[in-house]
Amino acid sequence: MAKVFVMDHPLIHHKLTILRNEKTGSKEFRNLISEIATLMCYEATRDLPLKEVETKTPICVAKTKVIAGKKLAFVPILRAGLGMVDGVLSLVPSARVGHIGLYRDPETLKPVEYYCKLPADIEHREVIVLDPMLATGGSAIDAITQIKLRNPMSIKFMCIIAAPEGLEALKIAHPDVDIYIGSLDDHLNDHGYIVPGLGDAGDRIFGTK
Ligand code: PRP
Ligand code: URA
């Protein structure tokens, strides 16, 4: 069964409050999305496998640890997931980055796929899928289904705000995917927006509304 981690760090609570404020402009919004993604990445990488190496310090040769294997690939869901990429790469600069383009049809709320480009060696990598918003769950479920076709070592999903409806749907569709959430909000409204949420993440990141 999927493990669910809801963040409870004072820095994340504080940054989320500014992020949600309707008066926060695009520049600050982008910075906050990136900073929260960095803090969440620290948690989402806590269980990466390590191997022992020998390191010659100025004092002696010591047994120390490095991350084992080919490591990570981040896959943002376009558009809004792009806002999280710089933040996670600041912690794991050697990670590969794939992209999945999906938008939600405003009438049906079903995801429509328009782009998919994943790292060639993804089967040797642990994947972390990035999207600030998990609403109905349709976009995350579709993106993860696409990625699974390429057999990565494992998949985690990281979002900044989730609705309970989307979390339940994602857990049922992909029980093997651990989920990292900045805030678990109250519910979805009749238009499929998260309440209280932060509005349309893509529009607020890119200033398109
Ligand atoms: C937003 C968000 C997620 C999706 C979540 O993207 O970034 O991808 O909605 O909704 P769901 O859980 O109900 O699928 P949107 O469709 O607005 O596209 P955009 O990022 O291109 O604006
Ligand atoms: N997508 C968003 O950007 N915001 C929501 O509240 C729901 C879906």
PDB file of C-alpha atoms and ligand atoms in Angstrom:
ATOM      1  CA  MET A   1       0.000   0.000   0.000  1.00  0.00           C
ATOM      2  CA  ALA A   2       1.148   3.533  -0.772  1.00  0.00           C
ATOM      3  CA  LYS A   3       2.829   5.421   2.060  1.00  0.00           C
ATOM      4  CA  VAL A   4       1.592   8.994   2.425  1.00  0.00           C
ATOM      5  CA  PHE A   5       3.778  11.698   3.966  1.00  0.00           C
ATOM      6  CA  VAL A   6       2.139  15.018   4.814  1.00  0.00           C
ATOM      7  CA  MET A   7       4.745  17.662   5.619  1.00  0.00           C
ATOM      8  CA  ASP A   8       4.687  19.229   9.056  1.00  0.00           C
ATOM      9  CA  HIS A   9       7.638  21.597   9.038  1.00  0.00           C
ATOM     10  CA  PRO A  10       7.188  25.205  10.239  1.00  0.00           C
ATOM     11  CA  LEU A  11       9.020  26.580   7.186  1.00  0.00           C
ATOM     12  CA  ILE A  12       6.637  24.753   4.852  1.00  0.00           C
ATOM     13  CA  HIS A  13       3.550  25.940   6.795  1.00  0.00           C
ATOM     14  CA  HIS A  14       4.813  29.535   6.669  1.00  0.00           C
ATOM     15  CA  LYS A  15       5.675  29.488   2.962  1.00  0.00           C
ATOM     16  CA  LEU A  16       2.334  27.813   2.116  1.00  0.00           C
ATOM     17  CA  THR A  17       0.438  30.621   3.811  1.00  0.00           C
ATOM     18  CA  ILE A  18       2.130  33.242   1.613  1.00  0.00           C
ATOM     19  CA  LEU A  19       1.662  31.017  -1.450  1.00  0.00           C
ATOM     20  CA  ARG A  20      -2.091  30.734  -0.896  1.00  0.00           C
ATOM     21  CA  ASN A  21      -2.595  34.505  -0.502  1.00  0.00           C
ATOM     22  CA  GLU A  22      -4.369  35.874  -3.580  1.00  0.00           C
ATOM     23  CA  LYS A  23      -2.237  39.038  -3.353  1.00  0.00           C
ATOM     24  CA  THR A  24       1.053  37.126  -3.817  1.00  0.00           C
ATOM     25  CA  GLY A  25       2.404  38.001  -7.290  1.00  0.00           C
ATOM     26  CA  SER A  26       3.962  35.632  -9.851  1.00  0.00           C
ATOM     27  CA  LYS A  27       7.612  36.330  -8.981  1.00  0.00           C
ATOM     28  CA  GLU A  28       7.161  35.585  -5.282  1.00  0.00           C
ATOM     29  CA  PHE A  29       4.807  32.688  -6.099  1.00  0.00           C
ATOM     30  CA  ARG A  30       7.473  31.065  -8.316  1.00  0.00           C
ATOM     31  CA  ASN A  31      10.147  31.521  -5.648  1.00  0.00           C
ATOM     32  CA  LEU A  32       7.925  29.939  -2.990  1.00  0.00           C
ATOM     33  CA  ILE A  33       6.984  26.946  -5.168  1.00  0.00           C
ATOM     34  CA  SER A  34      10.679  26.364  -5.769  1.00  0.00           C
ATOM     35  CA  GLU A  35      11.633  26.715  -2.082  1.00  0.00           C
ATOM     36  CA  ILE A  36       8.860  24.378  -0.912  1.00  0.00           C
ATOM     37  CA  ALA A  37       9.902  21.844  -3.565  1.00  0.00           C
ATOM     38  CA  THR A  38      13.468  21.936  -2.173  1.00  0.00           C
ATOM     39  CA  LEU A  39      12.263  21.323   1.383  1.00  0.00           C
ATOM     40  CA  MET A  40       9.976  18.486   0.258  1.00  0.00           C
ATOM     41  CA  CYS A  41      12.732  16.908  -1.840  1.00  0.00           C
ATOM     42  CA  TYR A  42      14.815  16.585   1.327  1.00  0.00           C
ATOM     43  CA  GLU A  43      12.041  14.376   2.779  1.00  0.00           C
ATOM     44  CA  ALA A  44      11.335  12.471  -0.443  1.00  0.00           C
ATOM     45  CA  THR A  45      15.006  11.449  -0.793  1.00  0.00           C
ATOM     46  CA  ARG A  46      15.397  10.316   2.822  1.00  0.00           C
ATOM     47  CA  ASP A  47      15.371   6.588   1.877  1.00  0.00           C
ATOM     48  CA  LEU A  48      17.759   6.682  -1.117  1.00  0.00           C
ATOM     49  CA  PRO A  49      20.130   3.693  -0.999  1.00  0.00           C
ATOM     50  CA  LEU A  50      23.737   4.348   0.032  1.00  0.00           C
ATOM     51  CA  LYS A  51      27.018   2.540  -0.546  1.00  0.00           C
ATOM     52  CA  GLU A  52      30.273   2.797   1.355  1.00  0.00           C
ATOM     53  CA  VAL A  53      33.397   4.334  -0.223  1.00  0.00           C
ATOM     54  CA  GLU A  54      36.846   5.215   1.050  1.00  0.00           C
ATOM     55  CA  THR A  55      37.656   8.934   1.257  1.00  0.00           C
ATOM     56  CA  LYS A  56      41.102  10.383   1.981  1.00  0.00           C
ATOM     57  CA  THR A  57      40.584  13.396   4.203  1.00  0.00           C
ATOM     58  CA  PRO A  58      43.566  15.617   5.138  1.00  0.00           C
ATOM     59  CA  ILE A  59      43.752  13.513   8.312  1.00  0.00           C
ATOM     60  CA  CYS A  60      43.211   9.856   7.291  1.00  0.00           C
ATOM     61  CA  VAL A  61      41.376   7.450   4.992  1.00  0.00           C
ATOM     62  CA  ALA A  62      37.768   7.145   6.188  1.00  0.00           C
ATOM     63  CA  LYS A  63      34.845   4.918   5.235  1.00  0.00           C
ATOM     64  CA  THR A  64      32.080   7.288   4.082  1.00  0.00           C
ATOM     65  CA  LYS A  65      28.789   6.993   2.186  1.00  0.00           C
ATOM     66  CA  VAL A  66      27.533   8.081  -1.242  1.00  0.00           C
ATOM     67  CA  ILE A  67      24.229   7.503  -3.005  1.00  0.00           C
ATOM     68  CA  ALA A  68      24.279   4.140  -4.798  1.00  0.00           C
ATOM     69  CA  GLY A  69      23.246   3.381  -8.372  1.00  0.00           C
ATOM     70  CA  LYS A  70      22.152   5.655 -11.180  1.00  0.00           C
ATOM     71  CA  LYS A  71      20.060   7.701  -8.818  1.00  0.00           C
ATOM     72  CA  LEU A  72      17.155   9.938  -9.695  1.00  0.00           C
ATOM     73  CA  ALA A  73      14.959  11.279 -12.459  1.00  0.00           C
ATOM     74  CA  PHE A  74      12.505  14.101 -11.824  1.00  0.00           C
ATOM     75  CA  VAL A  75       9.419  14.242 -14.053  1.00  0.00           C
ATOM     76  CA  PRO A  76       7.398  17.470 -13.824  1.00  0.00           C
ATOM     77  CA  ILE A  77       3.845  17.436 -15.165  1.00  0.00           C
ATOM     78  CA  LEU A  78       3.554  20.466 -17.499  1.00  0.00           C
ATOM     79  CA  ARG A  79       2.914  23.227 -16.990  1.00  0.00           C
ATOM     80  CA  ALA A  80       2.829  23.818 -13.261  1.00  0.00           C
ATOM     81  CA  GLY A  81       5.271  21.042 -12.331  1.00  0.00           C
ATOM     82  CA  LEU A  82       8.002  23.038 -14.092  1.00  0.00           C
ATOM     83  CA  GLY A  83       7.893  25.461 -11.166  1.00  0.00           C
ATOM     84  CA  MET A  84       9.273  22.725  -8.869  1.00  0.00           C
ATOM     85  CA  VAL A  85      12.222  21.638 -11.036  1.00  0.00           C
ATOM     86  CA  ASP A  86      14.850  24.224 -10.023  1.00  0.00           C
ATOM     87  CA  GLY A  87      14.069  23.623  -6.365  1.00  0.00           C
ATOM     88  CA  VAL A  88      14.640  19.865  -6.512  1.00  0.00           C
ATOM     89  CA  LEU A  89      17.690  20.171  -8.786  1.00  0.00           C
ATOM     90  CA  SER A  90      19.294  22.474  -6.233  1.00  0.00           C
ATOM     91  CA  LEU A  91      19.522  19.403  -3.949  1.00  0.00           C
ATOM     92  CA  VAL A  92      20.189  16.745  -6.630  1.00  0.00           C
ATOM     93  CA  PRO A  93      21.920  18.539  -9.520  1.00  0.00           C
ATOM     94  CA  SER A  94      22.947  15.313 -11.293  1.00  0.00           C
ATOM     95  CA  ALA A  95      19.362  14.046 -11.640  1.00  0.00           C
ATOM     96  CA  ARG A  96      17.877  13.640 -15.112  1.00  0.00           C
ATOM     97  CA  VAL A  97      14.651  15.502 -15.955  1.00  0.00           C
ATOM     98  CA  GLY A  98      11.801  14.068 -18.069  1.00  0.00           C
ATOM     99  CA  HIS A  99       8.628  15.941 -19.027  1.00  0.00           C
ATOM    100  CA  ILE A 100       4.981  14.925 -19.338  1.00  0.00           C
ATOM    101  CA  GLY A 101       2.524  17.411 -20.842  1.00  0.00           C
ATOM    102  CA  LEU A 102      -1.077  17.094 -19.599  1.00  0.00           C
ATOM    103  CA  TYR A 103      -3.883  19.571 -19.223  1.00  0.00           C
ATOM    104  CA  ARG A 104      -7.260  19.113 -17.601  1.00  0.00           C
ATOM    105  CA  ASP A 105     -10.201  19.492 -19.957  1.00  0.00           C
ATOM    106  CA  PRO A 106     -12.200  22.277 -18.248  1.00  0.00           C
ATOM    107  CA  GLU A 107     -15.550  20.528 -18.957  1.00  0.00           C
ATOM    108  CA  THR A 108     -14.815  16.886 -18.189  1.00  0.00           C
ATOM    109  CA  LEU A 109     -11.843  17.512 -15.801  1.00  0.00           C
ATOM    110  CA  LYS A 110     -10.174  14.543 -17.563  1.00  0.00           C
ATOM    111  CA  PRO A 111      -6.457  14.873 -18.408  1.00  0.00           C
ATOM    112  CA  VAL A 112      -5.436  15.302 -22.056  1.00  0.00           C
ATOM    113  CA  GLU A 113      -1.864  14.245 -22.865  1.00  0.00           C
ATOM    114  CA  TYR A 114       0.159  16.325 -25.344  1.00  0.00           C
ATOM    115  CA  TYR A 115       3.844  15.556 -24.617  1.00  0.00           C
ATOM    116  CA  CYS A 116       6.042  12.842 -23.132  1.00  0.00           C
ATOM    117  CA  LYS A 117       9.856  12.785 -23.144  1.00  0.00           C
ATOM    118  CA  LEU A 118      11.565  10.642 -20.504  1.00  0.00           C
ATOM    119  CA  PRO A 119      15.274   9.910 -19.834  1.00  0.00           C
ATOM    120  CA  ALA A 120      16.643   7.043 -21.979  1.00  0.00           C
ATOM    121  CA  ASP A 121      18.005   5.194 -18.919  1.00  0.00           C
ATOM    122  CA  ILE A 122      14.878   5.638 -16.789  1.00  0.00           C
ATOM    123  CA  GLU A 123      14.740   1.903 -15.985  1.00  0.00           C
ATOM    124  CA  HIS A 124      17.896   2.398 -13.860  1.00  0.00           C
ATOM    125  CA  ARG A 125      16.486   5.387 -11.966  1.00  0.00           C
ATOM    126  CA  GLU A 126      14.131   6.179  -9.132  1.00  0.00           C
ATOM    127  CA  VAL A 127      11.528   8.630 -10.422  1.00  0.00           C
ATOM    128  CA  ILE A 128       9.942  11.506  -8.521  1.00  0.00           C
ATOM    129  CA  VAL A 129       6.914  12.972 -10.331  1.00  0.00           C
ATOM    130  CA  LEU A 130       6.332  16.670  -9.614  1.00  0.00           C
ATOM    131  CA  ASP A 131       3.075  18.636  -9.736  1.00  0.00           C
ATOM    132  CA  PRO A 132       2.045  21.362  -7.266  1.00  0.00           C
ATOM    133  CA  MET A 133      -1.631  20.295  -7.364  1.00  0.00           C
ATOM    134  CA  LEU A 134      -3.356  16.910  -6.842  1.00  0.00           C
ATOM    135  CA  ALA A 135      -7.066  17.680  -7.365  1.00  0.00           C
ATOM    136  CA  THR A 136      -9.190  14.861  -8.872  1.00  0.00           C
ATOM    137  CA  GLY A 137      -5.965  12.885  -9.296  1.00  0.00           C
ATOM    138  CA  GLY A 138      -6.560  12.314 -13.023  1.00  0.00           C
ATOM    139  CA  SER A 139      -3.360  14.035 -14.183  1.00  0.00           C
ATOM    140  CA  ALA A 140      -1.084  12.309 -11.661  1.00  0.00           C
ATOM    141  CA  ILE A 141      -2.659   8.893 -12.344  1.00  0.00           C
ATOM    142  CA  ASP A 142      -2.212   9.289 -16.118  1.00  0.00           C
ATOM    143  CA  ALA A 143       1.359  10.579 -15.827  1.00  0.00           C
ATOM    144  CA  ILE A 144       2.381   7.698 -13.559  1.00  0.00           C
ATOM    145  CA  THR A 145       0.695   5.169 -15.885  1.00  0.00           C
ATOM    146  CA  GLN A 146       2.807   6.554 -18.774  1.00  0.00           C
ATOM    147  CA  ILE A 147       6.016   6.403 -16.736  1.00  0.00           C
ATOM    148  CA  LYS A 148       5.341   2.816 -15.588  1.00  0.00           C
ATOM    149  CA  LEU A 149       5.356   1.699 -19.245  1.00  0.00           C
ATOM    150  CA  ARG A 150       9.125   2.477 -19.163  1.00  0.00           C
ATOM    151  CA  ASN A 151       9.830   0.339 -16.056  1.00  0.00           C
ATOM    152  CA  PRO A 152      11.677   2.729 -13.702  1.00  0.00           C
ATOM    153  CA  MET A 153      13.128   1.289 -10.473  1.00  0.00           C
ATOM    154  CA  SER A 154      10.472   3.066  -8.396  1.00  0.00           C
ATOM    155  CA  ILE A 155       8.093   6.037  -8.553  1.00  0.00           C
ATOM    156  CA  LYS A 156       7.197   8.650  -5.940  1.00  0.00           C
ATOM    157  CA  PHE A 157       4.740  11.503  -6.356  1.00  0.00           C
ATOM    158  CA  MET A 158       5.329  14.922  -4.818  1.00  0.00           C
ATOM    159  CA  CYS A 159       2.708  17.682  -4.699  1.00  0.00           C
ATOM    160  CA  ILE A 160       2.431  20.898  -2.722  1.00  0.00           C
ATOM    161  CA  ILE A 161      -1.350  20.821  -2.158  1.00  0.00           C
ATOM    162  CA  ALA A 162      -3.653  17.787  -2.380  1.00  0.00           C
ATOM    163  CA  ALA A 163      -7.411  17.243  -2.114  1.00  0.00           C
ATOM    164  CA  PRO A 164      -8.585  14.129  -0.228  1.00  0.00           C
ATOM    165  CA  GLU A 165     -10.471  13.028  -3.368  1.00  0.00           C
ATOM    166  CA  GLY A 166      -7.311  13.023  -5.494  1.00  0.00           C
ATOM    167  CA  LEU A 167      -5.247  11.346  -2.795  1.00  0.00           C
ATOM    168  CA  GLU A 168      -7.748   8.452  -2.512  1.00  0.00           C
ATOM    169  CA  ALA A 169      -7.926   8.044  -6.298  1.00  0.00           C
ATOM    170  CA  LEU A 170      -4.120   8.030  -6.647  1.00  0.00           C
ATOM    171  CA  LYS A 171      -3.668   5.523  -3.800  1.00  0.00           C
ATOM    172  CA  ILE A 172      -6.172   3.161  -5.431  1.00  0.00           C
ATOM    173  CA  ALA A 173      -4.788   3.525  -8.976  1.00  0.00           C
ATOM    174  CA  HIS A 174      -1.096   3.242  -7.978  1.00  0.00           C
ATOM    175  CA  PRO A 175      -0.801   1.547  -4.569  1.00  0.00           C
ATOM    176  CA  ASP A 176       2.965   1.088  -5.106  1.00  0.00           C
ATOM    177  CA  VAL A 177       3.656   4.846  -5.349  1.00  0.00           C
ATOM    178  CA  ASP A 178       4.577   6.761  -2.183  1.00  0.00           C
ATOM    179  CA  ILE A 179       3.043  10.241  -1.991  1.00  0.00           C
ATOM    180  CA  TYR A 180       4.618  13.379  -0.497  1.00  0.00           C
ATOM    181  CA  ILE A 181       2.182  16.230   0.224  1.00  0.00           C
ATOM    182  CA  GLY A 182       2.884  19.763   1.446  1.00  0.00           C
ATOM    183  CA  SER A 183      -0.701  20.276   2.684  1.00  0.00           C
ATOM    184  CA  LEU A 184      -3.763  18.010   2.594  1.00  0.00           C
ATOM    185  CA  ASP A 185      -6.643  20.456   2.062  1.00  0.00           C
ATOM    186  CA  ASP A 186     -10.400  20.144   2.698  1.00  0.00           C
ATOM    187  CA  HIS A 187     -12.183  19.212  -0.531  1.00  0.00           C
ATOM    188  CA  LEU A 188     -12.765  19.978  -4.229  1.00  0.00           C
ATOM    189  CA  ASN A 189     -15.329  22.555  -5.300  1.00  0.00           C
ATOM    190  CA  ASP A 190     -17.856  22.073  -8.132  1.00  0.00           C
ATOM    191  CA  HIS A 191     -15.262  23.225 -10.684  1.00  0.00           C
ATOM    192  CA  GLY A 192     -12.640  20.751  -9.509  1.00  0.00           C
ATOM    193  CA  TYR A 193     -10.567  23.368  -7.658  1.00  0.00           C
ATOM    194  CA  ILE A 194      -8.971  22.553  -4.324  1.00  0.00           C
ATOM    195  CA  VAL A 195     -10.514  24.340  -1.282  1.00  0.00           C
ATOM    196  CA  PRO A 196      -8.932  26.389   0.203  1.00  0.00           C
ATOM    197  CA  GLY A 197      -6.069  25.685  -2.269  1.00  0.00           C
ATOM    198  CA  LEU A 198      -4.288  28.474  -4.080  1.00  0.00           C
ATOM    199  CA  GLY A 199      -6.242  28.829  -7.333  1.00  0.00           C
ATOM    200  CA  ASP A 200      -4.787  27.782 -10.687  1.00  0.00           C
ATOM    201  CA  ALA A 201      -1.135  26.925 -10.073  1.00  0.00           C
ATOM    202  CA  GLY A 202      -0.076  27.176 -13.745  1.00  0.00           C
ATOM    203  CA  ASP A 203      -1.682  30.579 -14.189  1.00  0.00           C
ATOM    204  CA  ARG A 204      -0.122  31.906 -10.987  1.00  0.00           C
ATOM    205  CA  ILE A 205       3.368  30.611 -11.865  1.00  0.00           C
ATOM    206  CA  PHE A 206       3.337  31.896 -15.431  1.00  0.00           C
ATOM    207  CA  GLY A 207       1.120  34.969 -14.964  1.00  0.00           C
ATOM    208  CA  THR A 208      -1.376  33.837 -17.600  1.00  0.00           C
ATOM    209  CA  LYS A 209      -4.483  35.139 -15.876  1.00  0.00           C
TER     210      LYS A 209
HETATM  211  C1  PRP B   1      -3.332  21.501 -12.986  1.00  0.00           C
HETATM  212  C2  PRP B   1      -2.266  20.959 -12.051  1.00  0.00           C
HETATM  213  C3  PRP B   1      -2.349  19.473 -12.252  1.00  0.00           C
HETATM  214  C4  PRP B   1      -3.834  19.274 -12.504  1.00  0.00           C
HETATM  215  C5  PRP B   1      -4.434  18.701 -11.250  1.00  0.00           C
HETATM  216  O1  PRP B   1      -2.897  21.513 -14.285  1.00  0.00           O
HETATM  217  O2  PRP B   1      -0.991  21.480 -12.318  1.00  0.00           O
HETATM  218  O3  PRP B   1      -1.592  18.986 -13.340  1.00  0.00           O
HETATM  219  O4  PRP B   1      -4.402  20.567 -12.776  1.00  0.00           O
HETATM  220  O5  PRP B   1      -5.769  18.389 -11.468  1.00  0.00           O
HETATM  221  P1  PRP B   1      -6.309  16.886 -11.429  1.00  0.00           P
HETATM  222  O6  PRP B   1      -5.706  16.253 -10.221  1.00  0.00           O
HETATM  223  O7  PRP B   1      -7.802  17.069 -11.323  1.00  0.00           O
HETATM  224  O8  PRP B   1      -5.899  16.217 -12.708  1.00  0.00           O
HETATM  225  P2  PRP B   1      -3.825  22.111 -15.477  1.00  0.00           P
HETATM  226  O9  PRP B   1      -4.672  21.032 -16.052  1.00  0.00           O
HETATM  227  O10 PRP B   1      -4.512  23.345 -14.991  1.00  0.00           O
HETATM  228  O11 PRP B   1      -2.770  22.435 -16.618  1.00  0.00           O
HETATM  229  P3  PRP B   1      -1.622  23.552 -16.652  1.00  0.00           P
HETATM  230  O12 PRP B   1      -0.580  23.152 -15.633  1.00  0.00           O
HETATM  231  O13 PRP B   1      -1.128  23.450 -18.047  1.00  0.00           O
HETATM  232  O14 PRP B   1      -2.234  24.881 -16.323  1.00  0.00           O
HETATM  233  N1  URA B   2      -5.399  22.641 -10.711  1.00  0.00           N
HETATM  234  C1  URA B   2      -4.989  23.796 -10.116  1.00  0.00           C
HETATM  235  O1  URA B   2      -4.061  24.458 -10.603  1.00  0.00           O
HETATM  236  N2  URA B   2      -5.631  24.178  -8.991  1.00  0.00           N
HETATM  237  C2  URA B   2      -6.612  23.466  -8.434  1.00  0.00           C
HETATM  238  O2  URA B   2      -7.144  23.877  -7.380  1.00  0.00           O
HETATM  239  C3  URA B   2      -7.027  22.278  -9.062  1.00  0.00           C
HETATM  240  C4  URA B   2      -6.387  21.887 -10.195  1.00  0.00           C
END
